[in-house]
Amino acid sequence: VVAMVREGRAELGVSFSPHSPGELQFEPLFLDRFVAVLPREHELLRQRSLRWRQLQPYPFIALQHPSSIREQIEQFLDDESLRLPVRMESHQLATIGRMVAAGLGLSVVPALCTGPMEEMGNVCRRLSGPNIARAVGILTRQRRPLSAAAEAMRASLLSRFPPQKAHGARV
């Protein structure tokens, strides 16, 4: 999405806040918190929410580098003096979901991925205590007027979500 807006192939996009916005403008809509993704029969599912520390004994499936999600998770783990044993990696969240469903380990993803993860047969659990959140918002090119259709979409999104200021946070 970021590349499409940056290159002018799309006037507007909805995405996580870009690390290097350049000529892009980002208007935050909401914060998306991270959730644990577990296979359907996992022993941790007896609990309604989990702490990051509870994930440590289990094989972890991570996004491959370079990934802003992976970098954010690793920074959070370093700050919390935690380590998750990475067993496998993938470039795609869908592949991670399928590996979790096959019982190869567990993972942590943005909550926006809950629907697709659960459609694959996984169960997502809220992470309590300190957690990671990423701003999701509208991307446009700075100083470029939007078409009537793109402006209507922008206005619709802004009316649906109260204004936010955060661009990524620990919550």
PDB file of C-alpha atoms in Angstrom, residues 23-168:
ATOM      1  CA  GLU A  23       6.463  12.732   0.831  1.00  0.00           C
ATOM      2  CA  LEU A  24       3.594  10.741   2.349  1.00  0.00           C
ATOM      3  CA  GLN A  25       1.111  12.149   4.832  1.00  0.00           C
ATOM      4  CA  PHE A  26      -0.201   9.807   7.546  1.00  0.00           C
ATOM      5  CA  GLU A  27      -3.466  10.517   9.402  1.00  0.00           C
ATOM      6  CA  PRO A  28      -3.896   8.067  12.324  1.00  0.00           C
ATOM      7  CA  LEU A  29      -7.285   6.370  12.673  1.00  0.00           C
ATOM      8  CA  PHE A  30      -6.791   3.873  15.524  1.00  0.00           C
ATOM      9  CA  LEU A  31      -4.229   1.776  17.379  1.00  0.00           C
ATOM     10  CA  ASP A  32      -4.027  -1.917  16.565  1.00  0.00           C
ATOM     11  CA  ARG A  33      -2.708  -4.050  19.436  1.00  0.00           C
ATOM     12  CA  PHE A  34      -0.912  -7.349  19.009  1.00  0.00           C
ATOM     13  CA  VAL A  35      -2.485 -10.739  19.805  1.00  0.00           C
ATOM     14  CA  ALA A  36      -1.100 -14.238  20.339  1.00  0.00           C
ATOM     15  CA  VAL A  37      -2.022 -16.839  17.701  1.00  0.00           C
ATOM     16  CA  LEU A  38      -2.255 -20.430  18.914  1.00  0.00           C
ATOM     17  CA  PRO A  39      -3.319 -23.744  17.378  1.00  0.00           C
ATOM     18  CA  ARG A  40      -6.838 -24.828  18.327  1.00  0.00           C
ATOM     19  CA  GLU A  41      -5.842 -27.412  20.965  1.00  0.00           C
ATOM     20  CA  HIS A  42      -3.036 -25.458  22.657  1.00  0.00           C
ATOM     21  CA  GLU A  43      -2.789 -25.716  26.467  1.00  0.00           C
ATOM     22  CA  LEU A  44      -2.577 -21.900  26.870  1.00  0.00           C
ATOM     23  CA  LEU A  45      -6.136 -21.582  25.531  1.00  0.00           C
ATOM     24  CA  ARG A  46      -7.500 -22.306  28.994  1.00  0.00           C
ATOM     25  CA  GLN A  47      -6.771 -18.632  29.715  1.00  0.00           C
ATOM     26  CA  ARG A  48      -8.733 -15.697  28.296  1.00  0.00           C
ATOM     27  CA  SER A  49      -5.659 -13.476  27.991  1.00  0.00           C
ATOM     28  CA  LEU A  50      -1.947 -14.147  28.014  1.00  0.00           C
ATOM     29  CA  ARG A  51       1.249 -12.408  29.012  1.00  0.00           C
ATOM     30  CA  TRP A  52       4.249 -12.369  26.697  1.00  0.00           C
ATOM     31  CA  ARG A  53       6.279 -14.289  29.292  1.00  0.00           C
ATOM     32  CA  GLN A  54       3.860 -17.238  28.994  1.00  0.00           C
ATOM     33  CA  LEU A  55       4.796 -17.639  25.311  1.00  0.00           C
ATOM     34  CA  GLN A  56       8.510 -18.194  26.031  1.00  0.00           C
ATOM     35  CA  PRO A  57       8.479 -22.005  26.494  1.00  0.00           C
ATOM     36  CA  TYR A  58       6.864 -22.608  23.077  1.00  0.00           C
ATOM     37  CA  PRO A  59       8.326 -22.604  19.553  1.00  0.00           C
ATOM     38  CA  PHE A  60       7.727 -19.194  17.963  1.00  0.00           C
ATOM     39  CA  ILE A  61       6.950 -18.525  14.289  1.00  0.00           C
ATOM     40  CA  ALA A  62       8.098 -15.056  13.211  1.00  0.00           C
ATOM     41  CA  LEU A  63       7.976 -12.810  10.182  1.00  0.00           C
ATOM     42  CA  GLN A  64      11.303 -12.753   8.351  1.00  0.00           C
ATOM     43  CA  HIS A  65      13.592  -9.736   8.286  1.00  0.00           C
ATOM     44  CA  PRO A  66      13.111  -7.095   7.015  1.00  0.00           C
ATOM     45  CA  SER A  67       9.686  -6.640   8.552  1.00  0.00           C
ATOM     46  CA  SER A  68       8.588  -3.657  10.600  1.00  0.00           C
ATOM     47  CA  ILE A  69       6.332  -5.959  12.628  1.00  0.00           C
ATOM     48  CA  ARG A  70       9.288  -8.257  13.411  1.00  0.00           C
ATOM     49  CA  GLU A  71      11.468  -5.281  14.330  1.00  0.00           C
ATOM     50  CA  GLN A  72       8.791  -3.888  16.633  1.00  0.00           C
ATOM     51  CA  ILE A  73       8.316  -7.263  18.354  1.00  0.00           C
ATOM     52  CA  GLU A  74      12.079  -7.720  18.810  1.00  0.00           C
ATOM     53  CA  GLN A  75      12.468  -4.195  20.238  1.00  0.00           C
ATOM     54  CA  PHE A  76       9.592  -4.837  22.668  1.00  0.00           C
ATOM     55  CA  LEU A  77      11.108  -8.171  23.751  1.00  0.00           C
ATOM     56  CA  ASP A  78      14.511  -6.538  24.293  1.00  0.00           C
ATOM     57  CA  ASP A  79      12.913  -3.776  26.373  1.00  0.00           C
ATOM     58  CA  GLU A  80      11.110  -6.395  28.479  1.00  0.00           C
ATOM     59  CA  SER A  81      14.201  -8.671  28.744  1.00  0.00           C
ATOM     60  CA  LEU A  82      12.266 -11.497  27.072  1.00  0.00           C
ATOM     61  CA  ARG A  83      13.216 -13.984  24.368  1.00  0.00           C
ATOM     62  CA  LEU A  84      10.944 -16.065  22.179  1.00  0.00           C
ATOM     63  CA  PRO A  85      12.606 -19.128  20.591  1.00  0.00           C
ATOM     64  CA  VAL A  86      12.143 -18.543  16.828  1.00  0.00           C
ATOM     65  CA  ARG A  87      11.610 -21.956  15.266  1.00  0.00           C
ATOM     66  CA  MET A  88      10.476 -20.881  11.799  1.00  0.00           C
ATOM     67  CA  GLU A  89      10.121 -17.711   9.750  1.00  0.00           C
ATOM     68  CA  SER A  90       8.001 -16.580   6.813  1.00  0.00           C
ATOM     69  CA  HIS A  91       7.520 -13.442   4.727  1.00  0.00           C
ATOM     70  CA  GLN A  92       3.728 -13.853   4.784  1.00  0.00           C
ATOM     71  CA  LEU A  93       1.308 -13.621   7.706  1.00  0.00           C
ATOM     72  CA  ALA A  94      -0.953 -16.140   5.918  1.00  0.00           C
ATOM     73  CA  THR A  95       1.876 -18.690   5.885  1.00  0.00           C
ATOM     74  CA  ILE A  96       2.489 -18.069   9.574  1.00  0.00           C
ATOM     75  CA  GLY A  97      -1.201 -18.697  10.229  1.00  0.00           C
ATOM     76  CA  ARG A  98      -1.050 -22.010   8.373  1.00  0.00           C
ATOM     77  CA  MET A  99       2.108 -23.092  10.245  1.00  0.00           C
ATOM     78  CA  VAL A 100       0.430 -22.304  13.583  1.00  0.00           C
ATOM     79  CA  ALA A 101      -2.698 -24.228  12.505  1.00  0.00           C
ATOM     80  CA  ALA A 102      -0.455 -27.205  11.643  1.00  0.00           C
ATOM     81  CA  GLY A 103       0.847 -27.181  15.221  1.00  0.00           C
ATOM     82  CA  LEU A 104       4.393 -26.038  14.391  1.00  0.00           C
ATOM     83  CA  GLY A 105       4.403 -23.280  16.996  1.00  0.00           C
ATOM     84  CA  LEU A 106       2.659 -20.085  17.991  1.00  0.00           C
ATOM     85  CA  SER A 107       2.992 -16.482  16.874  1.00  0.00           C
ATOM     86  CA  VAL A 108       2.104 -12.863  17.620  1.00  0.00           C
ATOM     87  CA  VAL A 109       0.409 -10.662  15.009  1.00  0.00           C
ATOM     88  CA  PRO A 110      -1.503  -7.372  14.831  1.00  0.00           C
ATOM     89  CA  ALA A 111      -5.121  -7.804  15.976  1.00  0.00           C
ATOM     90  CA  LEU A 112      -6.287  -6.816  12.473  1.00  0.00           C
ATOM     91  CA  CYS A 113      -5.166 -10.318  11.451  1.00  0.00           C
ATOM     92  CA  THR A 114      -7.501 -12.043  13.925  1.00  0.00           C
ATOM     93  CA  GLY A 115     -10.212 -12.860  11.355  1.00  0.00           C
ATOM     94  CA  PRO A 116      -7.917 -14.517   8.806  1.00  0.00           C
ATOM     95  CA  MET A 117      -5.984 -16.339  11.541  1.00  0.00           C
ATOM     96  CA  GLU A 118      -9.184 -17.778  13.011  1.00  0.00           C
ATOM     97  CA  GLU A 119     -10.488 -18.740   9.543  1.00  0.00           C
ATOM     98  CA  MET A 120      -7.399 -20.977   9.276  1.00  0.00           C
ATOM     99  CA  GLY A 121      -8.441 -22.784  12.467  1.00  0.00           C
ATOM    100  CA  ASN A 122      -6.310 -20.854  14.958  1.00  0.00           C
ATOM    101  CA  VAL A 123      -7.390 -19.109  18.139  1.00  0.00           C
ATOM    102  CA  CYS A 124      -6.232 -15.580  18.963  1.00  0.00           C
ATOM    103  CA  ARG A 125      -5.777 -14.427  22.533  1.00  0.00           C
ATOM    104  CA  ARG A 126      -5.382 -10.918  23.880  1.00  0.00           C
ATOM    105  CA  LEU A 127      -1.964 -10.107  25.324  1.00  0.00           C
ATOM    106  CA  SER A 128      -2.310  -8.400  28.702  1.00  0.00           C
ATOM    107  CA  GLY A 129       0.236  -6.322  30.544  1.00  0.00           C
ATOM    108  CA  PRO A 130       2.677  -4.323  28.494  1.00  0.00           C
ATOM    109  CA  ASN A 131       1.913  -4.814  24.821  1.00  0.00           C
ATOM    110  CA  ILE A 132       2.635  -3.332  21.406  1.00  0.00           C
ATOM    111  CA  ALA A 133       0.278  -1.173  19.412  1.00  0.00           C
ATOM    112  CA  ARG A 134       0.696   0.236  15.914  1.00  0.00           C
ATOM    113  CA  ALA A 135      -1.149   3.167  14.448  1.00  0.00           C
ATOM    114  CA  VAL A 136      -3.327   2.393  11.446  1.00  0.00           C
ATOM    115  CA  GLY A 137      -4.239   5.356   9.317  1.00  0.00           C
ATOM    116  CA  ILE A 138      -4.766   7.019   5.976  1.00  0.00           C
ATOM    117  CA  LEU A 139      -1.811   7.499   3.646  1.00  0.00           C
ATOM    118  CA  THR A 140      -1.846  10.195   0.969  1.00  0.00           C
ATOM    119  CA  ARG A 141       0.815  12.074  -0.927  1.00  0.00           C
ATOM    120  CA  GLN A 142       1.609  15.476   0.565  1.00  0.00           C
ATOM    121  CA  ARG A 143       0.513  18.542  -1.378  1.00  0.00           C
ATOM    122  CA  ARG A 144      -1.499  16.470  -3.856  1.00  0.00           C
ATOM    123  CA  PRO A 145      -5.223  17.186  -4.099  1.00  0.00           C
ATOM    124  CA  LEU A 146      -7.433  14.115  -3.872  1.00  0.00           C
ATOM    125  CA  SER A 147     -10.123  13.256  -6.396  1.00  0.00           C
ATOM    126  CA  ALA A 148     -13.734  13.613  -5.234  1.00  0.00           C
ATOM    127  CA  ALA A 149     -13.967   9.837  -4.710  1.00  0.00           C
ATOM    128  CA  ALA A 150     -10.732   9.639  -2.685  1.00  0.00           C
ATOM    129  CA  GLU A 151     -11.743  12.676  -0.598  1.00  0.00           C
ATOM    130  CA  ALA A 152     -15.127  11.081   0.104  1.00  0.00           C
ATOM    131  CA  MET A 153     -13.382   7.881   1.234  1.00  0.00           C
ATOM    132  CA  ARG A 154     -11.017   9.888   3.453  1.00  0.00           C
ATOM    133  CA  ALA A 155     -13.932  11.829   4.986  1.00  0.00           C
ATOM    134  CA  SER A 156     -15.843   8.589   5.584  1.00  0.00           C
ATOM    135  CA  LEU A 157     -12.873   6.993   7.355  1.00  0.00           C
ATOM    136  CA  LEU A 158     -12.214  10.078   9.478  1.00  0.00           C
ATOM    137  CA  SER A 159     -15.882  10.262  10.520  1.00  0.00           C
ATOM    138  CA  ARG A 160     -15.843   6.575  11.533  1.00  0.00           C
ATOM    139  CA  PHE A 161     -12.789   6.837  13.829  1.00  0.00           C
ATOM    140  CA  PRO A 162     -12.116   9.541  16.438  1.00  0.00           C
ATOM    141  CA  PRO A 163      -8.837  11.434  15.868  1.00  0.00           C
ATOM    142  CA  GLN A 164      -5.669   9.765  17.211  1.00  0.00           C
ATOM    143  CA  LYS A 165      -2.188  11.134  17.762  1.00  0.00           C
ATOM    144  CA  ALA A 166      -0.097   7.999  18.401  1.00  0.00           C
ATOM    145  CA  HIS A 167       2.099   6.538  15.652  1.00  0.00           C
ATOM    146  CA  GLY A 168       3.069   3.343  17.449  1.00  0.00           C
TER     147      GLY A 168
END
